[in-house]
Structures are given as structure tokens and as C-alpha cells.
mmCIF file of C-alpha atoms in Angstrom:
data_model
loop_
_atom_site.group_PDB
_atom_site.id
_atom_site.type_symbol
_atom_site.label_atom_id
_atom_site.label_comp_id
_atom_site.label_asym_id
_atom_site.label_seq_id
_atom_site.Cartn_x
_atom_site.Cartn_y
_atom_site.Cartn_z
ATOM 1 C CA MET W 51 0.013 0.090 0.035
ATOM 2 C CA SER W 52 1.179 3.660 -0.779
ATOM 3 C CA SER W 53 1.151 6.716 1.869
ATOM 4 C CA ILE W 54 1.696 10.022 1.423
ATOM 5 C CA ALA W 55 2.846 12.689 3.644
ATOM 6 C CA TYR W 56 0.788 16.024 2.584
ATOM 7 C CA VAL W 57 1.263 19.473 3.770
ATOM 8 C CA THR W 58 -1.399 20.535 5.266
ATOM 9 C CA ASP W 59 -2.799 23.976 6.745
ATOM 10 C CA GLU W 60 -3.126 23.383 10.506
ATOM 11 C CA SER W 61 -6.134 25.581 10.865
ATOM 12 C CA MET W 62 -8.294 24.111 8.520
ATOM 13 C CA LEU W 63 -7.258 20.744 10.389
ATOM 14 C CA GLU W 64 -8.565 22.084 13.431
ATOM 15 C CA TYR W 65 -11.759 23.521 11.653
ATOM 16 C CA HIS W 66 -12.232 19.920 10.515
ATOM 17 C CA ARG W 67 -11.590 18.116 13.948
ATOM 18 C CA LEU W 68 -13.827 20.665 15.817
ATOM 19 C CA CYS W 69 -17.043 19.990 13.716
ATOM 20 C CA ARG W 70 -16.033 16.534 13.833
ATOM 21 C CA ASN W 71 -15.783 15.791 9.559
ATOM 22 C CA ARG W 72 -15.200 12.341 8.599
ATOM 23 C CA SER W 73 -14.664 12.850 5.161
ATOM 24 C CA ILE W 74 -13.123 16.326 3.695
ATOM 25 C CA LEU W 75 -11.745 17.560 0.588
ATOM 26 C CA PHE W 76 -8.512 19.315 -0.182
ATOM 27 C CA TRP W 77 -7.888 21.412 -2.891
ATOM 28 C CA ARG W 78 -4.608 22.194 -4.754
ATOM 29 C CA LEU W 79 -3.868 25.193 -7.514
ATOM 30 C CA THR W 80 -3.116 22.517 -10.133
ATOM 31 C CA THR W 81 -5.514 20.137 -12.570
ATOM 32 C CA LYS W 82 -2.223 17.741 -13.198
ATOM 33 C CA ASN W 83 -2.362 14.698 -11.071
ATOM 34 C CA ARG W 84 0.935 13.919 -10.321
ATOM 35 C CA PHE W 85 0.290 10.849 -7.910
ATOM 36 C CA THR W 86 1.308 7.790 -9.047
ATOM 37 C CA ASP W 87 0.723 4.466 -7.271
ATOM 38 C CA PHE W 88 -2.034 6.204 -5.261
ATOM 39 C CA ARG W 89 -4.787 3.817 -5.317
ATOM 40 C CA LYS W 90 -8.285 4.040 -3.313
ATOM 41 C CA GLY W 91 -8.138 3.200 0.503
ATOM 42 C CA ASP W 92 -4.293 4.358 0.625
ATOM 43 C CA LEU W 93 -3.362 6.738 2.948
ATOM 44 C CA LEU W 94 -3.066 10.608 2.886
ATOM 45 C CA PHE W 95 -1.129 11.859 6.276
ATOM 46 C CA PHE W 96 -1.714 15.511 7.125
ATOM 47 C CA PHE W 97 1.727 16.710 7.800
ATOM 48 C CA ALA W 98 1.250 20.455 9.813
ATOM 49 C CA ARG W 99 2.282 21.817 12.645
ATOM 50 C CA GLY W 100 0.406 20.985 16.226
ATOM 51 C CA ALA W 101 -1.586 22.838 18.119
ATOM 52 C CA HIS W 102 1.313 23.017 20.739
ATOM 53 C CA ALA W 103 4.415 22.734 18.570
ATOM 54 C CA LYS W 104 4.072 25.860 16.647
ATOM 55 C CA LYS W 105 7.456 25.562 14.571
ATOM 56 C CA LYS W 106 7.442 22.299 14.472
ATOM 57 C CA LYS W 107 5.786 20.023 11.519
ATOM 58 C CA GLY W 108 4.524 16.052 12.025
ATOM 59 C CA PHE W 109 1.987 13.797 11.145
ATOM 60 C CA ILE W 110 -1.076 14.906 13.040
ATOM 61 C CA GLY W 111 -3.707 12.432 11.522
ATOM 62 C CA TYR W 112 -4.495 10.719 7.919
ATOM 63 C CA GLY W 113 -7.580 10.025 5.878
ATOM 64 C CA HIS W 114 -8.338 7.624 3.436
ATOM 65 C CA TYR W 115 -8.240 8.546 -0.340
ATOM 66 C CA ALA W 116 -11.400 8.098 -2.086
ATOM 67 C CA CYS W 117 -11.081 10.286 -5.079
ATOM 68 C CA THR W 118 -9.365 13.242 -7.352
ATOM 69 C CA ARG W 119 -11.904 15.601 -9.074
ATOM 70 C CA LYS W 120 -11.537 18.785 -11.027
ATOM 71 C CA LEU W 121 -13.736 21.450 -9.620
ATOM 72 C CA SER W 122 -14.643 24.953 -9.608
ATOM 73 C CA ILE W 123 -14.673 27.136 -6.374
ATOM 74 C CA SER W 124 -18.700 27.138 -7.003
ATOM 75 C CA GLN W 125 -18.715 23.142 -7.581
ATOM 76 C CA MET W 126 -16.349 22.694 -4.579
ATOM 77 C CA TRP W 127 -19.044 24.692 -2.440
ATOM 78 C CA LYS W 128 -21.595 23.317 -3.929
ATOM 79 C CA GLN W 129 -20.649 19.592 -3.649
ATOM 80 C CA TYR W 130 -19.157 19.777 -0.566
ATOM 81 C CA GLY W 131 -19.726 22.634 1.528
ATOM 82 C CA THR W 132 -17.939 22.740 4.754
ATOM 83 C CA MET W 133 -16.002 19.888 4.070
ATOM 84 C CA THR W 134 -13.906 21.721 2.317
ATOM 85 C CA GLY W 135 -12.435 23.238 5.815
ATOM 86 C CA TYR W 136 -14.402 26.498 5.887
ATOM 87 C CA ASP W 137 -18.299 27.949 6.899
ATOM 88 C CA THR W 138 -19.054 29.624 3.840
ATOM 89 C CA LYS W 139 -18.147 30.079 0.303
ATOM 90 C CA GLU W 140 -16.518 33.453 0.698
ATOM 91 C CA LEU W 141 -14.032 32.399 3.182
ATOM 92 C CA LEU W 142 -13.172 29.186 0.990
ATOM 93 C CA GLU W 143 -12.698 31.722 -1.994
ATOM 94 C CA GLU W 144 -10.790 33.948 -0.082
ATOM 95 C CA ALA W 145 -7.940 31.300 1.044
ATOM 96 C CA ILE W 146 -7.889 29.858 -2.492
ATOM 97 C CA ARG W 147 -7.099 33.581 -4.087
ATOM 98 C CA LYS W 148 -4.828 34.475 -1.052
ATOM 99 C CA ALA W 149 -2.869 30.958 -1.814
ATOM 100 C CA ALA W 150 -2.811 31.577 -5.818
ATOM 101 C CA LYS W 151 -2.043 35.032 -5.507
ATOM 102 C CA ASP W 152 -5.217 36.677 -6.731
ATOM 103 C CA ASN W 153 -4.471 34.409 -9.883
ATOM 104 C CA VAL W 154 -7.278 31.613 -9.343
ATOM 105 C CA PRO W 155 -7.542 29.085 -11.880
ATOM 106 C CA ASP W 156 -11.142 28.191 -13.458
ATOM 107 C CA ALA W 157 -11.064 24.454 -11.740
ATOM 108 C CA MET W 158 -8.533 22.936 -9.351
ATOM 109 C CA LEU W 159 -7.391 18.880 -8.548
ATOM 110 C CA CYS W 160 -9.444 17.794 -5.143
ATOM 111 C CA LEU W 161 -8.746 15.318 -3.077
ATOM 112 C CA TYR W 162 -11.782 13.349 -1.121
ATOM 113 C CA LEU W 163 -10.774 11.502 1.495
ATOM 114 C CA GLU W 164 -12.724 9.683 4.050
ATOM 115 C CA ASP W 165 -12.502 8.163 7.357
ATOM 116 C CA VAL W 166 -10.405 10.936 8.915
ATOM 117 C CA VAL W 167 -8.033 10.108 12.271
ATOM 118 C CA PHE W 168 -6.639 12.502 13.981
ATOM 119 C CA PHE W 169 -3.969 11.828 16.504
ATOM 120 C CA THR W 170 -3.827 12.958 20.287
ATOM 121 C CA ALA W 171 -0.257 14.483 19.371
ATOM 122 C CA PRO W 172 1.992 15.027 16.712
ATOM 123 C CA ILE W 173 4.503 12.574 15.141
ATOM 124 C CA TYR W 174 7.400 13.876 14.320
ATOM 125 C CA PRO W 175 9.434 12.100 11.118
ATOM 126 C CA LYS W 176 12.505 11.494 13.127
ATOM 127 C CA GLU W 177 10.446 9.337 15.859
ATOM 128 C CA VAL W 178 9.694 6.796 13.143
ATOM 129 C CA GLY W 179 13.167 7.155 11.198
ATOM 130 C CA ILE W 180 12.677 9.343 8.196
ATOM 131 C CA ASP W 181 13.799 12.545 7.081
ATOM 132 C CA ILE W 182 11.308 15.046 5.536
ATOM 133 C CA PRO W 183 12.208 18.264 4.180
ATOM 134 C CA ILE W 184 11.450 21.324 6.277
ATOM 135 C CA HIS W 185 10.900 23.227 3.329
ATOM 136 C CA LEU W 186 8.644 20.916 1.962
ATOM 137 C CA GLU W 187 5.993 22.565 0.077
ATOM 138 C CA SER W 188 3.432 20.038 -1.036
ATOM 139 C CA TYR W 189 3.827 16.162 -0.348
ATOM 140 C CA CYS W 190 6.166 12.986 -0.644
ATOM 141 C CA TYR W 191 6.046 9.565 -0.508
ATOM 142 C CA LEU W 192 6.463 7.605 2.970
ATOM 143 C CA ASP W 193 7.039 4.510 1.739
ATOM 144 C CA LYS W 194 8.616 4.552 -1.668
ATOM 145 C CA ASP W 195 12.561 3.567 -0.077
ATOM 146 C CA ASP W 196 11.367 2.193 3.142
ATOM 147 C CA PRO W 197 7.804 0.089 3.080
ATOM 148 C CA GLN W 198 7.868 -0.029 7.032
ATOM 149 C CA VAL W 199 7.335 3.482 7.003
ATOM 150 C CA THR W 200 3.623 3.342 7.382
ATOM 151 C CA VAL W 201 3.587 0.687 10.154
ATOM 152 C CA ARG W 202 6.067 2.515 12.322
ATOM 153 C CA ILE W 203 3.664 6.262 12.248
ATOM 154 C CA LEU W 204 0.842 3.966 12.895
ATOM 155 C CA LYS W 205 2.268 1.805 15.421
ATOM 156 C CA GLN W 206 3.770 5.431 17.017
ATOM 157 C CA ALA W 207 0.155 6.636 17.007
ATOM 158 C CA ASP W 208 -1.262 3.606 19.145
ATOM 159 C CA LYS W 209 1.081 4.894 21.675
ATOM 160 C CA TYR W 210 -0.071 8.636 21.735
ATOM 161 C CA GLY W 211 -3.677 7.679 21.136
ATOM 162 C CA ILE W 212 -6.164 8.666 18.726
ATOM 163 C CA ASP W 213 -8.609 11.565 19.013
ATOM 164 C CA LEU W 214 -11.993 10.076 20.311
ATOM 165 C CA TRP W 215 -13.659 13.378 20.838
ATOM 166 C CA SER W 216 -13.742 14.766 17.403
ATOM 167 C CA TYR W 217 -15.992 11.847 16.317
ATOM 168 C CA ASN W 218 -19.561 11.792 16.667
ATOM 169 C CA ILE W 219 -21.221 8.602 18.449
ATOM 170 C CA SER W 220 -21.833 6.662 15.151
ATOM 171 C CA SER W 221 -18.715 6.468 13.958
ATOM 172 C CA ASN W 222 -15.828 3.611 15.572
ATOM 173 C CA PRO W 223 -12.240 5.406 14.695
ATOM 174 C CA THR W 224 -10.904 2.994 16.470
ATOM 175 C CA GLU W 225 -11.749 0.546 14.553
ATOM 176 C CA VAL W 226 -11.086 2.135 11.543
ATOM 177 C CA PHE W 227 -7.590 2.566 13.030
ATOM 178 C CA TYR W 228 -6.636 -0.681 13.967
ATOM 179 C CA SER W 229 -7.741 -1.632 10.547
ATOM 180 C CA ASP W 230 -5.399 0.401 8.904
ATOM 181 C CA VAL W 231 -2.721 -1.021 10.619
ATOM 182 C CA VAL W 232 -3.653 -4.714 10.349
ATOM 183 C CA ARG W 233 -4.329 -3.785 6.371
ATOM 184 C CA HIS W 234 -0.452 -2.776 6.370
ATOM 185 C CA VAL W 235 1.246 -5.343 8.097
ATOM 186 C CA ILE W 236 -0.592 -8.245 6.268
ATOM 187 C CA SER W 237 0.115 -5.830 2.935
ATOM 188 C CA LEU W 238 4.021 -5.594 3.955
ATOM 189 C CA ALA W 239 4.165 -9.445 4.795
ATOM 190 C CA PHE W 240 3.273 -9.896 1.229
ATOM 191 C CA SER W 241 5.632 -7.619 -0.279
ATOM 192 C CA GLY W 242 8.138 -9.712 1.089
ATOM 193 C CA MET W 243 6.992 -13.375 -0.210
ATOM 194 C CA PRO W 244 7.988 -14.619 -3.756
ATOM 195 C CA LYS W 245 6.359 -14.172 -6.839
ATOM 196 C CA GLU W 246 3.036 -15.838 -7.603
ATOM 197 C CA CYS W 247 3.656 -19.538 -8.816
ATOM 198 C CA GLY W 248 2.067 -22.249 -10.813
ATOM 199 C CA ASN W 249 0.956 -22.741 -14.836
ATOM 200 C CA ASP W 250 -1.069 -20.168 -16.619
ATOM 201 C CA LYS W 251 -4.030 -22.280 -15.874
ATOM 202 C CA GLU W 252 -3.295 -22.569 -12.119
ATOM 203 C CA ARG W 253 -3.002 -19.099 -11.908
ATOM 204 C CA ALA W 254 -6.364 -18.322 -13.644
ATOM 205 C CA VAL W 255 -7.994 -20.492 -11.414
ATOM 206 C CA MET W 256 -6.495 -19.085 -8.313
ATOM 207 C CA HIS W 257 -7.151 -15.629 -9.774
ATOM 208 C CA ARG W 258 -10.987 -16.278 -10.357
ATOM 209 C CA LEU W 259 -11.057 -17.898 -6.367
ATOM 210 C CA ALA W 260 -10.115 -14.938 -4.761
ATOM 211 C CA ARG W 261 -12.210 -12.612 -7.080
ATOM 212 C CA ALA W 262 -15.172 -14.601 -5.925
ATOM 213 C CA GLN W 263 -14.066 -14.821 -2.406
ATOM 214 C CA CYS W 264 -13.687 -10.801 -2.363
ATOM 215 C CA GLU W 265 -17.280 -10.518 -3.566
ATOM 216 C CA LYS W 266 -18.247 -11.244 -0.367
ATOM 217 C CA GLU W 267 -19.151 -8.928 2.516
ATOM 218 C CA ASN W 268 -15.825 -7.135 3.770
ATOM 219 C CA TRP W 269 -13.784 -9.030 2.319
ATOM 220 C CA GLU W 270 -10.697 -7.341 0.044
ATOM 221 C CA MET W 271 -7.815 -8.597 -2.050
ATOM 222 C CA ILE W 272 -4.245 -7.830 -0.002
ATOM 223 C CA ARG W 273 -2.561 -5.218 -1.960
ATOM 224 C CA GLY W 274 -0.446 -6.486 -4.420
ATOM 225 C CA SER W 275 -2.039 -9.882 -4.743
ATOM 226 C CA LYS W 276 -4.302 -11.541 -7.030
ATOM 227 C CA THR W 277 -4.683 -14.642 -4.693
ATOM 228 C CA ASP W 278 -4.622 -13.871 -1.301
ATOM 229 C CA CYS W 279 -7.627 -12.184 0.713
ATOM 230 C CA LEU W 280 -8.248 -10.092 4.072
ATOM 231 C CA GLN W 281 -10.862 -9.553 6.417
ATOM 232 C CA PHE W 282 -10.527 -7.795 9.197
ATOM 233 C CA ASP W 283 -13.690 -7.994 11.728
ATOM 234 C CA GLY W 284 -12.032 -6.001 14.830
ATOM 235 C CA LYS W 285 -11.315 -9.286 16.786
ATOM 236 C CA THR W 286 -10.177 -11.480 14.283
ATOM 237 C CA ILE W 287 -7.137 -11.653 11.355
ATOM 238 C CA HIS W 288 -9.327 -13.789 8.272
ATOM 239 C CA ILE W 289 -6.639 -14.622 5.792
ATOM 240 C CA ALA W 290 -8.106 -16.570 2.405
ATOM 241 C CA ILE W 291 -5.594 -17.933 0.187
ATOM 242 C CA ALA W 292 -6.406 -19.678 -3.502
ATOM 243 C CA PHE W 293 -4.978 -22.755 -4.342
ATOM 244 C CA ALA W 294 -4.461 -24.773 -7.226
ATOM 245 C CA ALA W 295 -2.138 -27.421 -8.671
ATOM 246 C CA ASN W 296 -1.774 -30.480 -10.461
ATOM 247 C CA THR W 297 -0.625 -33.952 -9.748
ATOM 248 C CA GLN W 298 3.226 -33.341 -10.667
ATOM 249 C CA ASP W 299 3.658 -30.040 -8.512
ATOM 250 C CA ARG W 300 1.144 -30.718 -5.845
ATOM 251 C CA ALA W 301 3.539 -31.480 -3.306
ATOM 252 C CA HIS W 302 5.819 -28.550 -3.710
ATOM 253 C CA ARG W 303 2.850 -26.187 -4.102
ATOM 254 C CA MET W 304 1.596 -27.098 -0.933
ATOM 255 C CA LEU W 305 4.870 -26.594 0.596
ATOM 256 C CA GLU W 306 4.776 -22.724 -0.883
ATOM 257 C CA LEU W 307 1.033 -22.218 0.521
ATOM 258 C CA PHE W 308 2.047 -23.075 4.166
ATOM 259 C CA GLY W 309 5.071 -21.436 3.936
ATOM 260 C CA LYS W 310 3.142 -18.235 3.043
ATOM 261 C CA MET W 311 0.794 -18.783 5.778
ATOM 262 C CA ASN W 312 3.919 -19.216 8.358
ATOM 263 C CA LEU W 313 5.310 -15.746 6.941
ATOM 264 C CA TYR W 314 1.750 -14.068 7.808
ATOM 265 C CA SER W 315 1.975 -15.286 11.312
ATOM 266 C CA LEU W 316 5.370 -14.449 11.794
ATOM 267 C CA ALA W 317 4.407 -10.572 10.477
ATOM 268 C CA VAL W 318 1.267 -10.572 12.966
ATOM 269 C CA LYS W 319 3.969 -11.854 15.748
ATOM 270 C CA LYS W 320 6.332 -9.530 15.209
ATOM 271 C CA ASN W 321 4.505 -6.379 14.942
ATOM 272 C CA THR W 322 2.372 -7.500 18.271
ATOM 273 C CA LEU W 323 -0.835 -7.357 16.797
ATOM 274 C CA GLN W 324 -3.257 -8.782 19.530
ATOM 275 C CA TYR W 325 -5.746 -10.578 17.205
ATOM 276 C CA PRO W 326 -5.735 -14.325 16.139
ATOM 277 C CA LEU W 327 -5.323 -15.210 12.658
ATOM 278 C CA ARG W 328 -7.297 -18.171 10.845
ATOM 279 C CA PHE W 329 -6.491 -19.401 7.257
ATOM 280 C CA THR W 330 -9.377 -20.247 4.917
ATOM 281 C CA VAL W 331 -7.797 -22.066 1.485
ATOM 282 C CA LEU W 332 -9.433 -21.264 -1.342
ATOM 283 C CA LEU W 333 -10.058 -24.672 -3.568
ATOM 284 C CA GLU W 334 -11.848 -25.578 -6.787
ATOM 285 C CA ASN W 335 -12.769 -28.813 -5.314
ATOM 286 C CA GLU W 336 -13.036 -30.462 -1.921
ATOM 287 C CA ASP W 337 -9.410 -31.569 -0.499
ATOM 288 C CA ALA W 338 -9.459 -33.263 2.798
ATOM 289 C CA GLU W 339 -5.502 -33.064 3.043
ATOM 290 C CA ILE W 340 -5.295 -29.593 2.560
ATOM 291 C CA GLU W 341 -8.380 -28.665 4.879
ATOM 292 C CA SER W 342 -7.033 -30.848 7.628
ATOM 293 C CA LEU W 343 -3.883 -29.399 7.535
ATOM 294 C CA VAL W 344 -5.519 -25.816 7.976
ATOM 295 C CA LYS W 345 -7.889 -26.940 10.635
ATOM 296 C CA LEU W 346 -4.563 -28.173 12.763
ATOM 297 C CA LEU W 347 -2.705 -24.811 11.765
ATOM 298 C CA ASN W 348 -5.926 -22.753 12.754
ATOM 299 C CA GLY W 349 -6.185 -24.530 16.286
#
């Protein structure tokens, strides 16, 4: 999964926090989408000054990227209103005009974020082993050179705590936060595994089985995979792995299958995730041997 550190106006973020906005719209003075490998559900971390650190920027929360749209000021206000971070259209226009030095474009690139999470304290780059230029003007990728960065930020946020006050009664930010931790740990584990094995026919079967599993409620494909699926219900981590093998390579492929399961288990333990892990093997036909071994592994 990809994560971005996005330079953000702290007063606008404070407005969203106080208004308990779970979805927000960011505008950018451009119509060119320069983001690459940034998909729906990826995390955009707010890089800004915290309330008690006027000169020092840190990560003060994040949102889940939903989509990008090109909008005029009028379209922004009509469609998103106070989700732009301002009480009135006039205040929104004033902020944009000031940033654009009175050269306001007809349309701007807008990022729509969902399931916003705020931290109780800023997390500074050095705390998670990274350097971000002091004069960063827009954004930078966090995990381009070190895939562990996002997990380290989330684990540090877990130590400090997340801001529960800024959420209404109907929302559950804790569930969202820990779901993000699980998804990033599991996707990171998968990224370190060997490339997909099997012949073309076997891979086609496995891809079909995995897609069918992801059509079920709350299941999703593990980032980067076409065969491994994830579901997290807040209590248990469920991983479903598609499997297909011919008679000749069955023994070898089974070793690969259970090797993957062990790597996922090690990642959960290494990152001290306090949730049981349960595996399911997706098969085209019943296989008593595999089903028995998975039952033993799940305990």
C-alpha cells in the first residue's frame, strides 16, 4: 500500500476536527494529477504543525484517499460545503485567492478523503526514522524507500492514542485505525513473499477463486496480490489464500502455501498485533488433506 505525507494547513485541519468531519475535501492549485501508485483506500497523512508545536511539523492524522476530481470554487462549495474546511463559500474563495496570489484557476484538482483519523499528539518524522525536508511545499511518498514507514507511524500513533473527541457517537475511529494497522502489516508481509507460482491455468483458477471471495461482505484483496484475501472484523484477522495445483507439482505447491501462512503469522507476531489469525484455503474442489492441515494450523 502507498502512503503520502501531505503538507496541510493546520487551521483548516482544526476546523475539521472541531466540526467532527469524517470526510474532507482538499483543493490544490493545479489540474495535473501527479500522484502515481496511489489508489482508493491508501493513506494521506496530514503533515502540519500541531497545536502545541508552532514551529515544528509532524503527522497529526490521516484520511483514506477516495477519489480525485477537478472542480471550480462554485462546484466545490455546492457539492461539498463545509467539508472544504470553511464555514462559507466566501471564506473558501478568500483562502484560495490568497494561496493563488489572486491568480485563481478556473478548476483545481481536489482530493476527497474518507474515514479521517486525528492523533492526540503529533508524530515527528525522526520518531519513525525518516527525514522530510523542512521546506516541503506539497507532498512526498513515505514508503517509497522504506515499506515499514507507514506501519511505524501507525504504531507510534497507537502509543499516543487517537482523538476520540472529534468523532460523533455513530462513528468508530478505533475500529478504522486498527483496521488500517492490520491491512498495512499484512500487505507488507505479502510484498516480501516470492512471486506468484504455478502455470497459467493454475493462476487463472486461483485468480477466479480470490475474486469470488472478495465479492463477499468485508473481504478485500491484499494489496499487490491476486490470490490472497483479507477480512478483519475487529476481533480476528481472516486470510483466505487461493490454491490450485496439478498432480506433478502438488507437493511443492503445498509447501509454498503453508510457507505463506507461516510468513503471515510471523508478521502478525513481529508487529505484536493482538488478534488471532485464521486461514482459509480457497479450492476449486474439496481437498480433505489441505482442509485437515489448515484446521490443525488454526488450532
